[in-house]
Each structure stands twice: as C-alpha cells, then as structure tokens.
PDB file of C-alpha atoms in Angstrom:
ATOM      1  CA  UNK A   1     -26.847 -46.131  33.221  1.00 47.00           C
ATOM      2  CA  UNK A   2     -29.346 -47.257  30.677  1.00 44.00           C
ATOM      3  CA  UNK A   3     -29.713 -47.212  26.778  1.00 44.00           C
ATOM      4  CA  UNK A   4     -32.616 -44.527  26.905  1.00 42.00           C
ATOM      5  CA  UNK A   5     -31.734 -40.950  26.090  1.00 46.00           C
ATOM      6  CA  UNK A   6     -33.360 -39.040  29.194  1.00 51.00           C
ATOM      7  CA  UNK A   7     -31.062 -40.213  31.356  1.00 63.00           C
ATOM      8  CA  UNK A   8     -28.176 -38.340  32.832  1.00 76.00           C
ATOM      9  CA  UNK A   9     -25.038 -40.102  33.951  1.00 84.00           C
ATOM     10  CA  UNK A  10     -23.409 -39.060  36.966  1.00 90.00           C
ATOM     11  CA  UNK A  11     -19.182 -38.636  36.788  1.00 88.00           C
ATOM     12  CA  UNK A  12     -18.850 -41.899  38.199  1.00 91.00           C
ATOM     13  CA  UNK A  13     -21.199 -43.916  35.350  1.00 94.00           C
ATOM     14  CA  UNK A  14     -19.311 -41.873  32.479  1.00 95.00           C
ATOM     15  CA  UNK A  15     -15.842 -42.880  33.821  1.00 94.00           C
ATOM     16  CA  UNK A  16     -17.051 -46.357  34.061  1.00 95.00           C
ATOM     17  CA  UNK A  17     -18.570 -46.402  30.427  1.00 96.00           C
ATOM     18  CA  UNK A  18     -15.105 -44.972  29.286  1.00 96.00           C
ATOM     19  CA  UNK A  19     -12.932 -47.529  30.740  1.00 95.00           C
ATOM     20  CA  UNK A  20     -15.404 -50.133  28.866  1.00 96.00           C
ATOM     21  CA  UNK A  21     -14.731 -48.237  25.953  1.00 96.00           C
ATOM     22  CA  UNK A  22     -11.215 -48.207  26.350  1.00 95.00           C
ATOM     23  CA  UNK A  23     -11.770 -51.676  26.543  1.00 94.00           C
ATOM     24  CA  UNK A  24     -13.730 -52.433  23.090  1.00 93.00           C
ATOM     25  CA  UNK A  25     -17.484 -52.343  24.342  1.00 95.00           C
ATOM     26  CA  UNK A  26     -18.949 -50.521  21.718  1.00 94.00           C
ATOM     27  CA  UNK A  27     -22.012 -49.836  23.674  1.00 96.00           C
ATOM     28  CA  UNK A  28     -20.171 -48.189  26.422  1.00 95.00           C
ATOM     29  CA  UNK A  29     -18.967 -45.989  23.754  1.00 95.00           C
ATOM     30  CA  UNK A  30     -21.860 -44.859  22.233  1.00 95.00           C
ATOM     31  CA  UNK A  31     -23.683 -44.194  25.615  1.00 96.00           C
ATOM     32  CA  UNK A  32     -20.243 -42.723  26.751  1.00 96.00           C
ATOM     33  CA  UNK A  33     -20.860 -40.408  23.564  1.00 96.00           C
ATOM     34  CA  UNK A  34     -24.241 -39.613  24.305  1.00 95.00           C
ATOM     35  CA  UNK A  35     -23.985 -38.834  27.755  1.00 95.00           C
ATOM     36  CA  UNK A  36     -21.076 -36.478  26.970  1.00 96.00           C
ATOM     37  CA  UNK A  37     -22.939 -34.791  23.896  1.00 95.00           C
ATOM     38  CA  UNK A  38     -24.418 -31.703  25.734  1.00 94.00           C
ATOM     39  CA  UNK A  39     -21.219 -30.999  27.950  1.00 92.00           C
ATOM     40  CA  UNK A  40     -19.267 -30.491  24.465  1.00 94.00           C
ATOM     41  CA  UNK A  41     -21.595 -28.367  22.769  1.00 94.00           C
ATOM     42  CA  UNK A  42     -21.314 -26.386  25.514  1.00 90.00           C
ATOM     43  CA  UNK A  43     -18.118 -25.945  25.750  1.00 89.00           C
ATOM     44  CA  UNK A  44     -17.794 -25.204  21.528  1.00 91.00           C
ATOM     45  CA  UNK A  45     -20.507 -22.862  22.195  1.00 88.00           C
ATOM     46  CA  UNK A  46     -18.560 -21.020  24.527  1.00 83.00           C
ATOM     47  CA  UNK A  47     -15.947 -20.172  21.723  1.00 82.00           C
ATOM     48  CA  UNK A  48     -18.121 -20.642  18.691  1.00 83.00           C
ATOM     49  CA  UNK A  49     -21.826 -18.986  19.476  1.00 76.00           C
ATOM     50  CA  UNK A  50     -22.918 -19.124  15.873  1.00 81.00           C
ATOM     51  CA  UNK A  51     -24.541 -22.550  16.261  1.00 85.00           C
ATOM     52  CA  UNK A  52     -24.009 -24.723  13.174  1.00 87.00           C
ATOM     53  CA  UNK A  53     -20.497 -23.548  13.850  1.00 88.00           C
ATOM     54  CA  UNK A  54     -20.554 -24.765  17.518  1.00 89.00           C
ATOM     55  CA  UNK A  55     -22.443 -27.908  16.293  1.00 92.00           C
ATOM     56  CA  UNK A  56     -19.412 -28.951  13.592  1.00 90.00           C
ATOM     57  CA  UNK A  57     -16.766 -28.336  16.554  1.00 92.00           C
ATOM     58  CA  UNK A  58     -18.615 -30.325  19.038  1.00 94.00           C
ATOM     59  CA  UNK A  59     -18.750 -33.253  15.900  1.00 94.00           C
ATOM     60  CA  UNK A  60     -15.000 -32.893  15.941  1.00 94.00           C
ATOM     61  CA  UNK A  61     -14.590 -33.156  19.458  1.00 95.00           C
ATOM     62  CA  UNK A  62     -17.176 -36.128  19.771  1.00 96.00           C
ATOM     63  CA  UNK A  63     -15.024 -37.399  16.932  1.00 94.00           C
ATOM     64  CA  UNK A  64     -11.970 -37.082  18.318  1.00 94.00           C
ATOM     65  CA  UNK A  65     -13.126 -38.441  21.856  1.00 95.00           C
ATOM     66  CA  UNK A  66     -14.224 -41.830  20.269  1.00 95.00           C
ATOM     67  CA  UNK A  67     -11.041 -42.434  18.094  1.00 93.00           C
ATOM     68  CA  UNK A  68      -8.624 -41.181  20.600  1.00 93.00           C
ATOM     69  CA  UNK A  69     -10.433 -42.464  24.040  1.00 94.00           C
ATOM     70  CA  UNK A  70      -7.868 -44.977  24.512  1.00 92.00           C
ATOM     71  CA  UNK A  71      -5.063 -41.598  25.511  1.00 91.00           C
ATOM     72  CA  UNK A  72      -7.202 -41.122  28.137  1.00 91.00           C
ATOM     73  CA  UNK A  73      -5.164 -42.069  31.239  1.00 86.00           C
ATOM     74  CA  UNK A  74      -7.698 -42.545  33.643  1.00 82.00           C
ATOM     75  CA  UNK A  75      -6.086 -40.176  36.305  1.00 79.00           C
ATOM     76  CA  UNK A  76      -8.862 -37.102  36.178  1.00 83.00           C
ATOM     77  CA  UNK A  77     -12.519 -37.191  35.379  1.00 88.00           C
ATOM     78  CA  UNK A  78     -13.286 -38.642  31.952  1.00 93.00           C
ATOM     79  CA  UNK A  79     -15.688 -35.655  31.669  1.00 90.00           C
ATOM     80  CA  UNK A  80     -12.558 -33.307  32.300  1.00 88.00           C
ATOM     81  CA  UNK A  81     -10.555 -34.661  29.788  1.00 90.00           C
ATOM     82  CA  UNK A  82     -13.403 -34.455  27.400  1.00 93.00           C
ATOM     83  CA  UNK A  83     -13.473 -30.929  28.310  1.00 89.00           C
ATOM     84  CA  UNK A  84     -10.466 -30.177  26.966  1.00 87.00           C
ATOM     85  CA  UNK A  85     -10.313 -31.930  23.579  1.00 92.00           C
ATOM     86  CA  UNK A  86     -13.749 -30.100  23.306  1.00 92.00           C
ATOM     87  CA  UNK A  87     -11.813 -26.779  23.775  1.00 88.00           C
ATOM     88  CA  UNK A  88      -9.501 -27.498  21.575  1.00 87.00           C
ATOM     89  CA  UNK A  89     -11.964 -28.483  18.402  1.00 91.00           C
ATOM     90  CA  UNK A  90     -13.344 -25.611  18.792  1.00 89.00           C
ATOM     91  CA  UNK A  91     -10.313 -23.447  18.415  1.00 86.00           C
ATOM     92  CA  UNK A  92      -9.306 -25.412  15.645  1.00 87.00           C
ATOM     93  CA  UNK A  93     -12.423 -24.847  14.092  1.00 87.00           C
ATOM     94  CA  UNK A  94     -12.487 -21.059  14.570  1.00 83.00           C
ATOM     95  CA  UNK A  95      -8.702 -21.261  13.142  1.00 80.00           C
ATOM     96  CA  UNK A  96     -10.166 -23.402   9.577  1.00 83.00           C
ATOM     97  CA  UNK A  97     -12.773 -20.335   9.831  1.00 79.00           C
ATOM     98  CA  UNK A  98     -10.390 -17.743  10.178  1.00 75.00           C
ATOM     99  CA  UNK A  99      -8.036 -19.175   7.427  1.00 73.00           C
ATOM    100  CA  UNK A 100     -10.834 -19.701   4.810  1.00 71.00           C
ATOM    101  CA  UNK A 101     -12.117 -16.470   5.668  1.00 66.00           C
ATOM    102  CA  UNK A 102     -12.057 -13.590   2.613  1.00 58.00           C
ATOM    103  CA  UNK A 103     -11.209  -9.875   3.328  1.00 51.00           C
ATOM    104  CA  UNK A 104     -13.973  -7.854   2.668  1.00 50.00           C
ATOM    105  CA  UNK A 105     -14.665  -4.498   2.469  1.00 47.00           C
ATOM    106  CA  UNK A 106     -16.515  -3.611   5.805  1.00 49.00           C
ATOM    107  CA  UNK A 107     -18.344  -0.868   4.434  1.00 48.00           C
ATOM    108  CA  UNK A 108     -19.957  -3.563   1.592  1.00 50.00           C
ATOM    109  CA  UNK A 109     -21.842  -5.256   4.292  1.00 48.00           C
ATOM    110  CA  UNK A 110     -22.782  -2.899   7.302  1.00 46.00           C
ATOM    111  CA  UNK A 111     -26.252  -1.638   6.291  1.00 46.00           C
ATOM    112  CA  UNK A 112     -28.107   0.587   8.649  1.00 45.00           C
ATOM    113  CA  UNK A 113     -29.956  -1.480  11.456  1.00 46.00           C
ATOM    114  CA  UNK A 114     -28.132  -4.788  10.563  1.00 51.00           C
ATOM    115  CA  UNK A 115     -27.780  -7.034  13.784  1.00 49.00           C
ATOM    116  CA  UNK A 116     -23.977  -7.859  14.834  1.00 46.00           C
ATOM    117  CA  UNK A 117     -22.718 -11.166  13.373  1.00 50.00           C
ATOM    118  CA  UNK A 118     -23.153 -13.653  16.688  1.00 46.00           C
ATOM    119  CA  UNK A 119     -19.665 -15.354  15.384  1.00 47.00           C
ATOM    120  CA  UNK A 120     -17.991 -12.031  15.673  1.00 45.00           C
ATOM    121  CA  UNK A 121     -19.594 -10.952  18.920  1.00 41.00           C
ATOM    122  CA  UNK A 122     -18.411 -11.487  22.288  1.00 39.00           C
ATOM    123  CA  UNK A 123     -19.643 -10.236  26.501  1.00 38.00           C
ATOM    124  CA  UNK A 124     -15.980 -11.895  26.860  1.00 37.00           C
ATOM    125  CA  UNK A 125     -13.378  -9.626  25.300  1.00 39.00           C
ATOM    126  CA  UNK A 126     -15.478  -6.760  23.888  1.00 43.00           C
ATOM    127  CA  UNK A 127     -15.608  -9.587  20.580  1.00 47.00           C
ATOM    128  CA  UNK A 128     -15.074 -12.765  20.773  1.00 52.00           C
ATOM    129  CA  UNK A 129     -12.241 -12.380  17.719  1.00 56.00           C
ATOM    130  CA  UNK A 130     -10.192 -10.317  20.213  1.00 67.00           C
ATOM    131  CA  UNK A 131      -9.803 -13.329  22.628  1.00 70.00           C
ATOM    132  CA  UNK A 132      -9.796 -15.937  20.388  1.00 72.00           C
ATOM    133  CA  UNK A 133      -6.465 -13.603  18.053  1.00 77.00           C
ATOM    134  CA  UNK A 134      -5.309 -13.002  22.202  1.00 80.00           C
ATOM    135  CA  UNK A 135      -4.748 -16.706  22.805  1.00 79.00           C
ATOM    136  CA  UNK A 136      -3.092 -17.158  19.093  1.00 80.00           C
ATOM    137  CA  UNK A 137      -0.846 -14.445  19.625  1.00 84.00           C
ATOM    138  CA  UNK A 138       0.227 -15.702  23.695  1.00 85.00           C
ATOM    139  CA  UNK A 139       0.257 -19.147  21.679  1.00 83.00           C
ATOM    140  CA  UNK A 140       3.444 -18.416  19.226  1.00 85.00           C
ATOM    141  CA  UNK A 141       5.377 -17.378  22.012  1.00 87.00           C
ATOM    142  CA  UNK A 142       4.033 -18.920  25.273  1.00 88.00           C
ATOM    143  CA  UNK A 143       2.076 -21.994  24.371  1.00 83.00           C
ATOM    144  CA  UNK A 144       2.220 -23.555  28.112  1.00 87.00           C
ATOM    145  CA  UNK A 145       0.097 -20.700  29.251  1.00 86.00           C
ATOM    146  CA  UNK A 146      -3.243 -20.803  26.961  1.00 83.00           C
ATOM    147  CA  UNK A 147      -4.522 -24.222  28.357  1.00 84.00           C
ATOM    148  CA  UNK A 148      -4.173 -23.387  31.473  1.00 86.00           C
ATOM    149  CA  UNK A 149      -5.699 -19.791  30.953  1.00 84.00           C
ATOM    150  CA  UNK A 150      -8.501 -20.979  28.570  1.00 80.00           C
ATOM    151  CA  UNK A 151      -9.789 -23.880  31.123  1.00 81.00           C
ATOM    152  CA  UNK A 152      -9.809 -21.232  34.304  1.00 82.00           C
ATOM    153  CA  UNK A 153     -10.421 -18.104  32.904  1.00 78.00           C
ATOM    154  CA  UNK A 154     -13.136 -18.922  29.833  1.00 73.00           C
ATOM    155  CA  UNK A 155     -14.748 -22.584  31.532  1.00 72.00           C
ATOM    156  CA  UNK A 156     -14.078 -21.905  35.109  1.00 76.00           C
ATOM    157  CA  UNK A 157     -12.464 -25.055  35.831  1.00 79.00           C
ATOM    158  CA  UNK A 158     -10.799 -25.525  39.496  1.00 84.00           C
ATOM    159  CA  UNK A 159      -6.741 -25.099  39.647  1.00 88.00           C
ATOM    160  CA  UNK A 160      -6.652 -28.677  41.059  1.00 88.00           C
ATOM    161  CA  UNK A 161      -8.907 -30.103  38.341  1.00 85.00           C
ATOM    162  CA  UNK A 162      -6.515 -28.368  35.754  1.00 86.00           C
ATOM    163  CA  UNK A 163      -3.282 -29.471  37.761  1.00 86.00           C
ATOM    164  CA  UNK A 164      -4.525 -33.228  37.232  1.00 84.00           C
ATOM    165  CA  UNK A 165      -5.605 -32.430  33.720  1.00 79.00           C
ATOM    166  CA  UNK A 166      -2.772 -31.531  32.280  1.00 81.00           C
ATOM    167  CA  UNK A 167      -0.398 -33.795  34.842  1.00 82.00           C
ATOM    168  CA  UNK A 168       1.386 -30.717  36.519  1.00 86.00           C
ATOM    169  CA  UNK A 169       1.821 -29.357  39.588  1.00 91.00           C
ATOM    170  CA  UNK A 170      -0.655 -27.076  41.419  1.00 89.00           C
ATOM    171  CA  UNK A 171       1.702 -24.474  41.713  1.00 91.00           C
ATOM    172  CA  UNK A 172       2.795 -24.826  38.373  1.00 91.00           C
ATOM    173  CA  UNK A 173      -0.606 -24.239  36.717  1.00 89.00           C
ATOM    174  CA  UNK A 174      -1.402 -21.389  39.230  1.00 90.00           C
ATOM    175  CA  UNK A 175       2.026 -19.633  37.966  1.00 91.00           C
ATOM    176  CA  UNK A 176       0.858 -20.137  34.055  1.00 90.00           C
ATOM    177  CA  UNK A 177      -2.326 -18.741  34.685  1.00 88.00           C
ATOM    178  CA  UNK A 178      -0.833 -15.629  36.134  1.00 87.00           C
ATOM    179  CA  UNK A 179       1.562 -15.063  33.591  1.00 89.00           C
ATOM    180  CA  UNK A 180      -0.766 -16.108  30.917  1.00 87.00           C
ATOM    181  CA  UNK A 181      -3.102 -13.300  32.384  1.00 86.00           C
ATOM    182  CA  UNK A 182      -0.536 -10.467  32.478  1.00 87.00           C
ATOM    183  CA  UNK A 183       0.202 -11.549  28.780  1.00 87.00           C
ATOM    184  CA  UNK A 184      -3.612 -11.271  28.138  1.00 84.00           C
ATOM    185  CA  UNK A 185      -4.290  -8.392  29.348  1.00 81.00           C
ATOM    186  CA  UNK A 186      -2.413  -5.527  27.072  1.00 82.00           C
ATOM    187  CA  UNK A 187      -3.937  -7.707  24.058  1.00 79.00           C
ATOM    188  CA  UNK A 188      -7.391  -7.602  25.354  1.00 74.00           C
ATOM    189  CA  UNK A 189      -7.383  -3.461  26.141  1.00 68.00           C
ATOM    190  CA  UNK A 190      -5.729  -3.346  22.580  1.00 64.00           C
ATOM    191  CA  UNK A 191      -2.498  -1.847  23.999  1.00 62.00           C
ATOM    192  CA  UNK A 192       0.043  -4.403  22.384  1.00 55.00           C
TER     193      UNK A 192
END
C-alpha cells in the first residue's frame, strides 16, 4: 500500500502494516490508521448516529487502536479486532453521554412539528436508547453475552470470526448469542 489517501488496503496489507506497527514503524501506523478510519466510523455510527458524536467515538477508538496495537495477538484479522475496540468506544461514549446527561422535562422541549433527536432514534430497537439500556442491563448480570450479541446481532459479524475474536470456542459463542438473545428480547418488547 502507498502513502496516498485514495487507496484502499486489502485485509492482507492492513495486517501487514499492523505487525510493522507492532513493531515501531511509525509509518505503518499512521497508514494502518488511515486505512482503518472509515471502517470505525462506521461502526460508532452504528451506535452513535448523531455524527459529531460518532466522530468523537471513532477518535477514541482510533486512539485506543494506536496506543494499545501492541494487545493485538495477531490470531484474527487486524480489521476484526479493530472492530471491536471500535464497538466498544462507542458504548463508552454513549455511557459519558448518558451520565452527563440532565433530566428534563419532556414536555419543555417537544414543540409541534419538531424532528426526532437522531441520537435518540433508532430502525434497531424502536430507539436506539432501548438497545443501547438492553445491553447495560444484560451487562450487570451477564457480561459474557453482550460481545458476542453486539458483534452478530448489531455488525453482522460471522460466528467463526467472533469465535477467533474473542479466543473461544464456536460452540461457545453460538450458546452466548442465544442466551444473550432470549435475555434481549423481554427488554426490547419492554416486558421486563
């Protein structure tokens, strides 16, 4: 891969410029970064649609990725492993939100005609609050099951791409999703 920004580096290239990352090449790093840029505000967007919301997560993640690159073991796809710290900035962003958020009176701010707030809305869970407060409740309790779930169920990732992710086995992951899904579920229909 090359230094100019309109390329697009296959899986192969990006694993390559990680393990010269891993190894000090500052270069590597910053194409590494580059090439992996769009992926990861994809994925933040997918939990954070407000933009400038999405665009501090994927910071985090990107962030994250470069201080942290050398705990990536080499035995999935780099991209994969991005994937995940990606998923998990933007939760943790969406939890900073949540916690700095002030109780208002809802009345105060719906005016006739106003359009939804895109951070609040959601084709996912009817809003995407109710998944996001699903996964945080399943998380207290059951905290092996939300990876799992998030990465199938939310960024359609394969079982056996998950399974080597998270260093499990394939029936193991398949069994967390399930149960992570009938936990889900009652939370989602607003039954629990």
């Amino acid at each position: 891969m090359t230094a100019t920004s309109g390329d697009v580096a296959t899986p192969d290239e990006i694993d390559e410029l990680a393990h010269r990352a891993q190894d000090g090449d500052r270069e590597a790093l910053e194409l590494v970064l580059a090439a992996i840029r769009p992926r990861t505000l994809n994925v933040c967007r997918g939990v954070l649609p407000y933009s400038p919301d999405a665009e501090d997560a994927c910071q985090e993640a990107l962030l994250n990725i470069a201080t942290k690159i050398g705990s990536w073991g080499g035995r999935g796809r780099f991209t994969t492993w991005t994937h995940v710290v990606a998923v998990n900035s933007a939760r943790t962003t969406y939890r900073r939100m949540k916690n700095q958020a002030v109780a208002t009176d809802p009345q105060e701010h719906n005016v006739v005609g106003e359009k939804p707030d895109p951070r609040t809305t959601s084709v996912i869970a009817g809003t995407r609050l109710d998944l996001l407060e699903a996964m945080e409740t399943i998380e207290r309790d059951h905290p092996q099951y939300v990876e799992p779930l998030l990465l199938r169920d939310v960024y359609g990732m394969a079982y056996d791409e998950i399974a080597t992710l998270l260093g499990v086995p394939l029936g193991t992951v398949k069994a967390q999703i399930h149960h992570g899904r009938k936990l889900a579920r009652p939370l989602l229909r607003g039954e629990a």
